[in-house]
Amino acid sequence: MNKFYKRLLFAAIFSAAVTAEQATAQSVTAAGSGSPNKNKIGSFTSVKPDGQSETITYPSETHTIQQLAKTGFTTYTDGTTGTMPGNNDFTAFIPVAGSSKKGYLSINHETTPGGVSILDLLLNEATNLWQVEGVRKVDFSPLVQTTRNCSGGITPWGTVITTEESFNLGDANNDGYQDVGWQVEIDPVTAKIRDYDGDGKPDKLWAMGRKNTENIAISTDRVTTYQAEDGGSSCVYKFVANEPENLSEGTLYVLKRDSETATTGTWVAVPNKTQADRNNTRHLASAVGGTNWRNPEDVEFGPDGKMYFTSKGTGTIWRFKDDGMTVSGIEAWVTPNLYEVKYNGGSQMENWGTGIDNLTFDGEGNLWALQDGGRNNLWVVRPDHTPENPKLELFMTTPFGSESTGLTFSPDFKYGFISIQHPSRANTATFTDAAGNEVQFDRDVTFVFARKQFLGKENQPAVTSVSENLIGVYPNPFQATTKVKVEVPKQGYVSVEVLDMQGNKVATLFNGNLNAGEYTYDFSPSPTSGSTIYLVRTQVNDQKSTTRILQVNQ
């Protein structure tokens, strides 16, 4: 495996150090308080649910934004002529060597033909602002084209997958495959499409099947992926690759619920060995009994080991536990309803409605839900939410004519990268962002948001953090046991604790004084039936850090 990707796998997804004044998993109460001394991106007070206006409404008392790119204004720097196109969708931050300060931002364009732009990003620590150091355009011509590049996913090995939400007919290059309706893996370092069979020509992910795919979620086992089809079969799929980090061949399954109200289901194999099979996945999935979930969109891994997915047609967020060839615990976790939104100065009921689209979890287990339909809100569902005792917050309302799309976070969860898609050209309101730019939402905009202390020169935090080389966790992800290495630069107080995602202490690996040196501690949690995320909270003298680690099935 390429050393670059190994570093990404180890550090980028699960082992990012979180610099924070209080580096611990917040309680739900704290996360919702919006208190200025909190440092988590999910710590805010809801905005007033007034619906769309000419600009975005977000918790500006605690958070700020910085514009990174805008349709028709951001110019390509790789020799490609022209400016970045519109309909910005999936906005994927892929870190360089696990860094939360340097990476690639891959932006899908849900257009016909489609496209992907890649921004080379660097956080300037002197100004506390992000710099765009290059803008590149992915060349899809070797594959004829892509169409309506909607959502996608980031692989554990550091690539990005863009998905085509289209079922248009056509085989312009006569290779036996329909041209569009697939998924494509891109190396963000080179902006090149992956060639799986080594014939010098890039390939789409034919074995995953042709359908109106919304996104893809890739497991840390590097072979299992989940997808959903928005329209067509309206099914939820699982693909198990034949070998790790190679999604070009494998077995495709579709989820069949045992009955309309059952909490259990079965993964049924979908034929995908021939070109004819692969071209007709949506029809074959329905024929073998795949359940129609009414336009499912995003599928995501939850911190509780469950899978979460949306039903855009009903406005429901579902979840289930994958038990291998069967699933259990199918539950409508968030359903259309009127929910109370408490904002500064009052509260009112807001209709959840339909159209829930993109999903993503932050480091505290909050689920960020982006809405394409209804009032096009950006909601946050707290970890202790239940249908009987709802816990939801409203983070953002969107400009007239638009929806928010494609949210992903930096590995330390300080920065969220997101786009505003197809706002009205009649929007004229402007405001000044953290970099001093005048932002106007009259075209597609991609921006980064964070709590104020992490974005903007005047908001730089006076926080001491553990240097990245003072702590390491390996292996990560792990199965039974992992090791936590701590380097103590000088004699003093050291604390190493492990917490679950709700902030409960799982283990104390060390607490006391140590001489200067390097120390290693073993962590072996109790066996679990599914993937489990933990937080390793470390203090070395006055420096604090939290590292996110993942235990996977043995």
Coordinates of C-alpha atoms in Angstrom, one line a residue:
M1 CA 0.0 0.0 0.0
N2 CA 1.2 3.5 -0.8
K3 CA 2.8 5.1 2.3
F4 CA 0.8 8.2 1.9
Y5 CA -2.4 6.3 2.2
K6 CA -1.1 4.4 5.2
R7 CA -0.5 7.6 7.0
L8 CA -4.0 8.8 6.0
L9 CA -5.6 5.7 7.3
F10 CA -3.8 5.8 10.6
A11 CA -4.2 9.5 11.3
A12 CA -6.8 11.1 9.2
I13 CA -10.0 9.5 10.1
F14 CA -9.7 8.2 13.6
S15 CA -6.7 9.5 15.4
A16 CA -6.9 13.3 15.0
A17 CA -5.9 15.3 18.1
V18 CA -8.5 17.8 19.2
T19 CA -7.0 21.0 20.5
A20 CA -9.4 22.3 23.2
E21 CA -9.5 24.3 26.4
Q22 CA -11.5 21.4 27.9
A23 CA -10.7 18.3 25.8
T24 CA -13.5 16.0 26.8
A25 CA -16.7 14.7 25.2
Q26 CA -19.3 17.3 26.0
S27 CA -22.6 16.4 27.7
V28 CA -25.6 17.1 25.6
T29 CA -26.6 20.0 27.8
A30 CA -23.2 21.6 27.3
A31 CA -23.3 21.0 23.6
G32 CA -26.6 22.7 23.3
S33 CA -25.8 25.7 25.5
G34 CA -23.7 27.7 23.1
S35 CA -21.5 28.9 26.0
P36 CA -18.5 30.9 24.8
N37 CA -16.1 28.7 26.8
K38 CA -17.1 25.6 24.9
N39 CA -14.9 24.5 22.0
K40 CA -16.9 21.9 20.1
I41 CA -18.4 22.7 16.7
G42 CA -21.7 21.3 17.9
S43 CA -21.9 23.7 20.8
F44 CA -24.4 26.4 19.9
T45 CA -27.8 27.9 20.5
S46 CA -30.4 27.3 17.8
V47 CA -31.2 30.1 15.4
K48 CA -34.8 31.3 15.1
P49 CA -36.6 29.2 12.5
D50 CA -37.8 31.9 10.2
G51 CA -37.3 30.0 7.0
Q52 CA -35.3 31.2 4.0
S53 CA -34.1 34.8 3.4
E54 CA -31.5 36.4 1.1
T55 CA -28.6 35.0 3.2
I56 CA -27.8 32.3 5.6
T57 CA -28.8 32.5 9.3
Y58 CA -26.4 30.7 11.7
P59 CA -25.3 31.1 15.4
S60 CA -23.1 34.1 14.7
E61 CA -22.6 34.7 18.4
T62 CA -20.5 31.5 18.7
H63 CA -19.6 30.6 15.1
T64 CA -18.2 32.2 12.0
I65 CA -17.7 31.3 8.3
Q66 CA -15.1 31.9 5.6
Q67 CA -15.9 31.7 1.9
L68 CA -13.6 29.4 0.0
A69 CA -15.0 29.2 -3.5
K70 CA -17.9 30.6 -5.6
T71 CA -19.4 29.5 -8.9
G72 CA -18.4 31.8 -11.8
F73 CA -15.7 33.5 -9.7
T74 CA -13.2 30.8 -8.5
T75 CA -10.7 30.2 -11.4
Y76 CA -8.9 27.0 -12.1
T77 CA -5.2 27.1 -11.6
D78 CA -4.1 23.8 -13.2
G79 CA -4.1 25.1 -16.8
T80 CA -7.8 24.3 -17.2
T81 CA -9.6 27.4 -18.6
G82 CA -12.6 28.9 -17.0
T83 CA -14.2 29.1 -13.6
M84 CA -15.7 26.6 -11.3
P85 CA -19.2 25.5 -12.4
G86 CA -22.3 25.4 -10.2
N87 CA -24.6 23.0 -8.3
N88 CA -21.9 22.4 -5.7
D89 CA -22.8 19.2 -3.8
F90 CA -20.7 16.8 -1.8
T91 CA -17.9 18.8 -0.2
A92 CA -15.2 16.3 1.0
F93 CA -12.2 17.3 3.1
I94 CA -9.4 14.8 2.7
P95 CA -6.5 15.6 5.0
V96 CA -2.9 15.4 4.1
A97 CA -1.1 12.9 6.5
G98 CA -3.9 13.2 9.0
S99 CA -3.6 17.0 9.3
S100 CA -6.6 19.2 10.2
K101 CA -4.6 22.2 8.8
K102 CA -3.8 20.9 5.3
G103 CA -5.8 18.9 2.9
Y104 CA -7.8 18.7 -0.3
L105 CA -11.4 19.8 -0.7
S106 CA -13.2 17.8 -3.3
I107 CA -16.4 19.5 -4.6
N108 CA -19.0 17.7 -6.7
H109 CA -21.0 19.6 -9.3
E110 CA -24.5 18.1 -9.8
T111 CA -24.7 19.3 -13.4
T112 CA -25.0 17.7 -16.9
P113 CA -22.3 16.9 -17.8
G114 CA -21.1 16.6 -14.2
G115 CA -17.8 17.5 -12.6
V116 CA -15.5 17.6 -9.6
S117 CA -13.2 20.4 -8.5
I118 CA -10.4 20.0 -6.0
L119 CA -9.2 22.8 -3.8
D120 CA -5.7 22.6 -2.2
L121 CA -6.2 24.0 1.2
L122 CA -3.9 25.2 4.0
L123 CA -4.8 26.8 7.3
N124 CA -2.6 29.8 7.8
E125 CA -1.9 29.8 11.6
A126 CA -0.7 33.4 11.5
T127 CA -4.1 34.6 10.3
N128 CA -6.2 31.7 11.5
L129 CA -7.7 31.6 8.0
W130 CA -7.8 29.0 5.3
Q131 CA -5.8 29.6 2.1
V132 CA -6.8 28.2 -1.3
E133 CA -3.4 27.4 -2.9
G134 CA -4.8 25.7 -6.0
V135 CA -8.0 24.8 -7.8
R136 CA -8.0 21.8 -10.1
K137 CA -10.6 20.2 -12.4
V138 CA -10.9 16.4 -12.6
D139 CA -10.8 15.2 -16.3
F140 CA -13.6 12.6 -16.8
S141 CA -13.2 12.5 -20.6
P142 CA -11.4 9.1 -20.5
L143 CA -14.7 7.7 -19.2
V144 CA -16.8 9.7 -21.7
Q145 CA -18.3 11.9 -18.9
T146 CA -20.0 11.9 -15.5
T147 CA -23.5 13.3 -15.0
R148 CA -25.1 14.9 -11.9
N149 CA -22.2 14.2 -9.5
C150 CA -24.3 14.3 -6.3
S151 CA -22.9 13.0 -3.0
G152 CA -20.1 10.6 -2.4
G153 CA -17.7 9.4 0.3
I154 CA -14.2 9.4 1.6
T155 CA -12.3 6.1 1.7
P156 CA -10.2 5.1 4.7
W157 CA -7.2 4.9 2.3
G158 CA -7.4 8.6 1.4
T159 CA -9.3 8.8 -1.9
V160 CA -12.7 10.2 -2.6
I161 CA -15.6 8.6 -4.4
T162 CA -18.1 10.7 -6.4
T163 CA -21.5 9.3 -7.4
E164 CA -23.7 9.9 -10.4
E165 CA -27.3 10.5 -9.5
S166 CA -28.4 9.7 -13.1
F167 CA -29.8 6.8 -15.1
N168 CA -29.5 8.3 -18.6
L169 CA -29.0 5.9 -21.4
G170 CA -26.0 5.9 -23.8
D171 CA -22.8 4.0 -24.6
A172 CA -20.8 6.5 -26.6
N173 CA -17.5 4.5 -26.4
N174 CA -19.2 1.1 -27.1
D175 CA -17.5 -0.6 -24.2
G176 CA -20.7 -2.5 -23.2
Y177 CA -21.4 -0.3 -20.1
Q178 CA -23.9 2.5 -20.0
D179 CA -22.0 5.7 -19.7
V180 CA -23.6 7.2 -16.6
G181 CA -25.2 6.0 -13.3
W182 CA -22.0 4.8 -11.6
Q183 CA -19.5 5.7 -8.9
V184 CA -15.9 6.9 -9.6
E185 CA -12.9 6.8 -7.3
I186 CA -10.5 9.8 -7.5
D187 CA -7.0 10.3 -6.0
P188 CA -7.2 13.9 -4.7
V189 CA -3.4 14.2 -4.8
T190 CA -3.2 13.8 -8.6
A191 CA -6.9 14.5 -9.4
K192 CA -6.8 11.3 -11.5
I193 CA -9.4 8.5 -11.7
R194 CA -8.4 5.1 -10.5
D195 CA -7.3 2.4 -12.9
Y196 CA -8.2 -0.9 -11.3
D197 CA -7.1 -3.5 -13.9
G198 CA -3.8 -1.8 -14.8
D199 CA -4.6 -1.4 -18.5
G200 CA -3.8 2.3 -18.4
K201 CA -7.4 3.4 -18.6
P202 CA -9.5 4.6 -15.7
D203 CA -12.6 2.7 -14.6
K204 CA -15.9 3.4 -13.0
L205 CA -17.0 1.1 -10.2
W206 CA -18.9 -1.2 -12.4
A207 CA -19.4 -4.1 -9.9
M208 CA -21.3 -1.8 -7.5
G209 CA -24.0 -1.5 -10.1
R210 CA -25.7 1.2 -12.1
K211 CA -28.4 3.3 -10.3
N212 CA -29.3 6.8 -9.1
T213 CA -26.7 6.5 -6.3
E214 CA -26.7 9.3 -3.7
N215 CA -23.7 8.6 -1.6
I216 CA -21.4 5.9 -0.4
A217 CA -20.1 5.0 3.1
I218 CA -17.0 2.9 3.3
S219 CA -16.2 0.8 6.3
T220 CA -12.8 0.7 8.1
D221 CA -12.5 -2.9 7.1
R222 CA -11.8 -1.5 3.6
V223 CA -14.1 -4.0 1.9
T224 CA -17.7 -3.2 3.0
T225 CA -19.6 -0.2 1.6
Y226 CA -23.2 1.0 1.8
Q227 CA -25.2 3.0 -0.7
A228 CA -28.7 4.2 -1.4
E229 CA -30.6 4.9 -4.5
D230 CA -32.6 8.2 -4.7
G231 CA -35.5 7.0 -7.0
G232 CA -35.6 4.0 -9.2
S233 CA -35.5 1.0 -6.9
S234 CA -35.3 3.3 -3.8
C235 CA -33.3 0.6 -2.2
V236 CA -30.4 0.4 0.3
Y237 CA -27.4 -1.6 -0.8
K238 CA -24.3 -3.2 0.6
F239 CA -21.2 -4.1 -1.4
V240 CA -18.5 -6.4 -0.1
A241 CA -15.3 -6.2 -2.1
N242 CA -13.2 -9.2 -2.9
E243 CA -10.0 -7.5 -1.5
P244 CA -9.3 -4.5 0.7
E245 CA -9.0 -1.1 -0.9
N246 CA -10.2 -2.4 -4.3
L247 CA -13.9 -1.8 -5.0
S248 CA -13.8 -3.0 -8.6
E249 CA -15.0 -6.5 -7.8
G250 CA -17.2 -8.0 -5.1
T251 CA -20.7 -9.1 -4.1
L252 CA -23.6 -6.8 -4.2
Y253 CA -26.6 -7.1 -1.8
V254 CA -29.9 -5.2 -1.3
L255 CA -31.7 -4.8 1.9
K256 CA -35.1 -6.7 2.2
R257 CA -37.2 -5.8 5.2
D258 CA -39.0 -8.8 6.6
S259 CA -42.3 -7.0 6.5
E260 CA -43.6 -3.4 6.3
T261 CA -43.3 -3.0 10.0
A262 CA -40.5 -5.5 10.9
T263 CA -37.4 -4.5 12.8
T264 CA -35.4 -7.1 11.0
G265 CA -34.3 -7.7 7.5
T266 CA -32.1 -9.7 5.2
W267 CA -29.3 -8.9 2.7
V268 CA -30.3 -10.5 -0.6
A269 CA -27.6 -11.0 -3.3
V270 CA -28.1 -8.9 -6.5
P271 CA -26.6 -10.4 -9.7
N272 CA -23.6 -8.3 -10.7
K273 CA -21.2 -10.4 -12.7
T274 CA -22.0 -9.5 -16.3
Q275 CA -22.2 -6.2 -18.0
A276 CA -25.9 -6.7 -18.5
D277 CA -26.4 -7.3 -14.8
R278 CA -24.4 -4.3 -13.8
N279 CA -26.2 -2.0 -16.3
N280 CA -29.6 -3.1 -14.8
T281 CA -28.9 -3.1 -11.1
R282 CA -32.0 -1.1 -10.0
H283 CA -34.3 -3.5 -11.8
L284 CA -32.6 -6.6 -10.5
A285 CA -32.6 -5.3 -6.9
S286 CA -36.4 -4.7 -7.0
A287 CA -36.9 -8.2 -8.7
V288 CA -35.1 -10.0 -5.8
G289 CA -37.3 -8.2 -3.2
G290 CA -35.3 -5.1 -2.2
T291 CA -37.4 -2.8 0.0
N292 CA -38.5 0.5 -1.4
W293 CA -37.6 3.1 1.2
R294 CA -39.1 6.1 -0.6
N295 CA -36.0 7.9 -2.1
P296 CA -33.3 7.0 0.4
E297 CA -30.3 9.3 0.2
D298 CA -27.4 9.5 2.5
V299 CA -26.1 6.4 4.4
E300 CA -23.7 6.9 7.3
F301 CA -21.9 4.9 10.1
G302 CA -23.1 6.0 13.5
P303 CA -20.8 6.1 16.6
D304 CA -23.1 3.4 18.2
G305 CA -22.2 0.9 15.5
K306 CA -25.5 1.3 13.7
M307 CA -26.1 2.4 10.1
Y308 CA -28.2 5.6 9.6
F309 CA -29.9 6.6 6.3
T310 CA -32.5 9.0 5.2
S311 CA -35.8 8.6 3.4
K312 CA -36.2 11.9 1.5
G313 CA -39.7 11.1 0.4
T314 CA -41.0 10.6 3.9
G315 CA -38.6 12.8 5.8
T316 CA -37.5 9.9 8.0
I317 CA -34.1 9.1 9.3
W318 CA -33.9 5.4 9.8
R319 CA -31.3 3.3 11.6
F320 CA -30.4 -0.4 11.8
K321 CA -27.7 -2.8 13.0
D322 CA -25.9 -4.8 10.4
D323 CA -25.5 -8.4 11.7
G324 CA -23.8 -9.8 8.6
M325 CA -26.4 -11.4 6.3
T326 CA -29.2 -10.0 8.4
V327 CA -30.1 -6.7 10.0
S328 CA -31.9 -5.9 13.3
G329 CA -33.2 -2.9 15.2
I330 CA -34.7 -1.2 12.2
E331 CA -36.1 2.0 13.6
A332 CA -37.6 5.3 12.4
W333 CA -35.3 7.4 14.6
V334 CA -36.3 10.9 13.5
T335 CA -39.8 11.3 11.9
P336 CA -41.7 14.2 10.4
N337 CA -43.2 16.3 13.2
L338 CA -43.4 19.7 14.8
Y339 CA -40.4 20.2 17.0
E340 CA -39.7 22.9 19.5
V341 CA -36.7 25.1 18.7
K342 CA -35.3 27.1 21.6
Y343 CA -33.4 30.1 20.4
N344 CA -32.0 33.3 22.0
G345 CA -35.1 35.2 23.1
G346 CA -37.8 32.5 22.8
S347 CA -38.9 29.3 21.2
Q348 CA -41.3 28.2 18.5
M349 CA -42.4 25.0 16.8
E350 CA -40.8 24.2 13.5
N351 CA -42.0 21.5 11.0
W352 CA -39.4 18.9 10.3
G353 CA -41.2 18.2 7.0
T354 CA -39.6 16.1 4.3
G355 CA -36.5 16.2 2.1
I356 CA -33.8 15.2 4.6
D357 CA -30.8 14.6 2.4
N358 CA -27.2 14.6 3.6
L359 CA -26.1 13.2 7.0
T360 CA -22.8 13.4 8.8
F361 CA -21.7 12.8 12.5
D362 CA -19.3 15.1 14.4
G363 CA -16.9 14.0 17.1
E364 CA -19.5 14.2 19.9
G365 CA -22.0 12.0 18.2
N366 CA -24.3 14.8 16.9
L367 CA -25.9 14.0 13.6
W368 CA -26.0 17.0 11.2
A369 CA -29.0 16.6 8.8
L370 CA -29.2 18.7 5.7
Q371 CA -32.6 19.3 4.2
D372 CA -33.5 19.3 0.4
G373 CA -37.1 20.1 0.7
G374 CA -39.4 21.4 3.3
R375 CA -37.8 24.6 4.7
N376 CA -34.3 23.5 3.6
N377 CA -32.9 23.7 7.1
L378 CA -29.7 22.4 8.6
W379 CA -30.6 20.4 11.7
V380 CA -28.5 18.9 14.4
V381 CA -29.9 15.8 16.2
R382 CA -28.4 15.3 19.6
P383 CA -27.0 11.8 20.6
D384 CA -29.7 11.2 23.2
H385 CA -32.5 12.0 20.9
T386 CA -35.4 9.5 20.9
P387 CA -38.7 9.6 19.1
E388 CA -40.4 9.9 22.5
N389 CA -38.0 12.5 23.8
P390 CA -36.8 14.6 20.8
K391 CA -33.5 16.5 21.0
L392 CA -33.0 18.6 17.9
E393 CA -31.4 22.0 17.3
L394 CA -31.5 24.3 14.3
F395 CA -28.0 25.3 13.1
M396 CA -28.7 27.1 9.9
T397 CA -31.4 28.4 7.6
T398 CA -30.6 28.8 3.9
P399 CA -30.9 31.6 1.3
F400 CA -33.9 31.8 -1.0
G401 CA -34.0 29.0 -3.6
S402 CA -31.2 27.0 -2.1
E403 CA -30.2 24.0 0.0
S404 CA -27.1 23.2 2.0
T405 CA -25.1 20.2 0.7
G406 CA -22.2 17.9 1.4
L407 CA -21.0 18.7 4.9
T408 CA -17.8 17.0 6.0
F409 CA -15.5 17.8 9.0
S410 CA -11.7 18.1 9.5
P411 CA -10.3 15.2 11.5
D412 CA -10.2 17.3 14.7
F413 CA -13.9 18.3 14.1
K414 CA -13.1 22.0 14.5
Y415 CA -14.0 22.9 10.9
G416 CA -17.0 22.0 8.8
F417 CA -16.8 22.3 5.0
I418 CA -20.2 22.8 3.3
S419 CA -21.8 24.2 0.1
I420 CA -24.9 26.2 -0.7
Q421 CA -26.5 24.9 -3.9
H422 CA -28.5 26.8 -6.5
P423 CA -29.4 29.9 -4.5
S424 CA -31.6 32.6 -6.2
R425 CA -29.8 35.0 -8.4
A426 CA -32.1 37.7 -6.9
N427 CA -30.4 37.4 -3.5
T428 CA -28.6 40.7 -2.9
A429 CA -27.9 40.7 0.9
T430 CA -24.2 40.7 1.8
F431 CA -22.2 40.2 5.0
T432 CA -18.5 40.1 5.9
D433 CA -16.9 36.8 6.6
A434 CA -14.0 35.9 8.9
A435 CA -11.5 36.8 6.2
G436 CA -13.1 40.2 5.5
N437 CA -14.7 39.1 2.2
E438 CA -18.1 40.3 1.2
V439 CA -20.3 37.2 0.8
Q440 CA -23.4 37.2 -1.3
F441 CA -25.5 34.1 -1.9
D442 CA -26.6 34.7 -5.4
R443 CA -24.6 31.8 -6.8
D444 CA -23.3 28.5 -5.4
V445 CA -20.8 29.1 -2.5
T446 CA -18.5 26.7 -0.7
F447 CA -17.4 27.8 2.7
V448 CA -15.9 26.6 6.0
F449 CA -17.4 27.3 9.4
A450 CA -16.1 26.9 12.9
R451 CA -16.4 28.3 16.4
K452 CA -15.1 31.8 16.4
Q453 CA -11.9 31.0 18.4
F454 CA -10.7 28.8 15.6
L455 CA -11.4 30.9 12.6
G456 CA -10.3 34.5 12.0
K457 CA -7.3 36.4 13.2
E458 CA -9.0 38.3 15.9
N459 CA -10.4 35.1 17.3
Q460 CA -7.3 33.1 17.7
P461 CA -7.5 30.8 20.8
A462 CA -5.1 31.2 23.7
V463 CA -5.0 27.4 24.2
T464 CA -2.1 25.1 24.8
S465 CA -2.4 21.8 23.0
V466 CA -0.4 18.5 23.0
S467 CA 2.0 18.5 20.1
E468 CA 1.0 15.9 17.5
N469 CA 4.2 13.9 18.1
L470 CA 3.6 13.6 21.9
I471 CA 0.8 11.2 21.5
G472 CA 0.0 8.2 19.2
V473 CA -2.4 5.4 19.1
Y474 CA -1.7 2.2 17.2
P475 CA -3.2 0.2 15.7
N476 CA -6.2 2.5 14.9
P477 CA -8.7 1.2 14.1
F478 CA -8.1 -1.9 16.3
Q479 CA -9.9 -5.1 17.1
A480 CA -9.1 -6.4 20.6
T481 CA -6.2 -4.2 21.9
T482 CA -4.5 -0.9 21.0
K483 CA -1.6 0.9 22.5
V484 CA -1.5 4.6 23.6
K485 CA 2.0 6.1 23.4
V486 CA 2.7 9.3 25.3
E487 CA 5.9 11.3 25.2
V488 CA 6.5 13.4 28.3
P489 CA 9.0 16.2 27.5
K490 CA 9.7 17.1 31.1
Q491 CA 8.7 15.7 34.5
G492 CA 5.2 16.5 35.6
Y493 CA 1.6 15.5 35.8
V494 CA 0.2 13.1 33.2
S495 CA -3.4 11.7 32.8
V496 CA -4.5 9.2 30.2
E497 CA -8.2 8.3 30.2
V498 CA -10.6 6.6 27.8
L499 CA -14.2 7.8 27.4
D500 CA -17.2 6.7 25.3
M501 CA -18.9 9.1 22.9
Q502 CA -21.3 10.1 25.6
G503 CA -18.5 11.4 27.9
N504 CA -18.6 8.4 30.3
K505 CA -15.2 7.3 31.6
V506 CA -14.3 3.8 30.3
A507 CA -10.8 3.4 31.7
T508 CA -8.0 5.3 33.4
L509 CA -4.7 4.2 31.8
F510 CA -2.6 6.5 34.0
N511 CA -3.0 9.3 36.4
G512 CA 0.0 10.7 38.3
N513 CA 3.5 12.2 37.9
L514 CA 6.0 10.9 35.5
N515 CA 9.6 11.7 34.6
A516 CA 10.6 12.8 31.1
G517 CA 10.4 9.9 28.7
E518 CA 8.2 7.8 26.5
Y519 CA 5.4 5.7 28.0
T520 CA 3.0 3.1 26.4
Y521 CA -0.3 1.9 27.8
D522 CA -2.5 -0.9 26.6
F523 CA -6.3 -0.4 26.1
S524 CA -8.5 -3.5 25.8
P525 CA -12.2 -2.7 26.0
S526 CA -14.8 -5.4 26.6
P527 CA -15.8 -7.3 23.5
T528 CA -18.5 -5.6 21.5
S529 CA -20.9 -6.8 18.8
G530 CA -20.2 -3.8 16.5
S531 CA -17.9 -1.0 15.8
T532 CA -17.3 1.3 18.8
I533 CA -15.8 4.8 18.9
Y534 CA -13.8 5.9 22.0
L535 CA -12.1 9.2 23.0
V536 CA -8.6 9.0 24.5
R537 CA -8.3 12.1 26.7
T538 CA -4.7 13.0 27.5
Q539 CA -3.0 15.7 29.7
V540 CA 0.7 16.2 29.8
N541 CA 1.5 18.9 32.3
D542 CA -0.7 21.8 31.1
Q543 CA -1.2 20.5 27.6
K544 CA -4.5 18.6 26.8
S545 CA -5.7 16.6 23.8
T546 CA -8.4 14.2 22.8
T547 CA -7.8 11.5 20.2
R548 CA -10.6 9.5 18.5
I549 CA -10.1 5.7 18.1
L550 CA -12.3 3.0 16.7
Q551 CA -12.8 -0.7 17.7
V552 CA -14.1 -2.8 14.8
N553 CA -15.6 -6.3 14.7
Q554 CA -13.1 -9.2 15.1

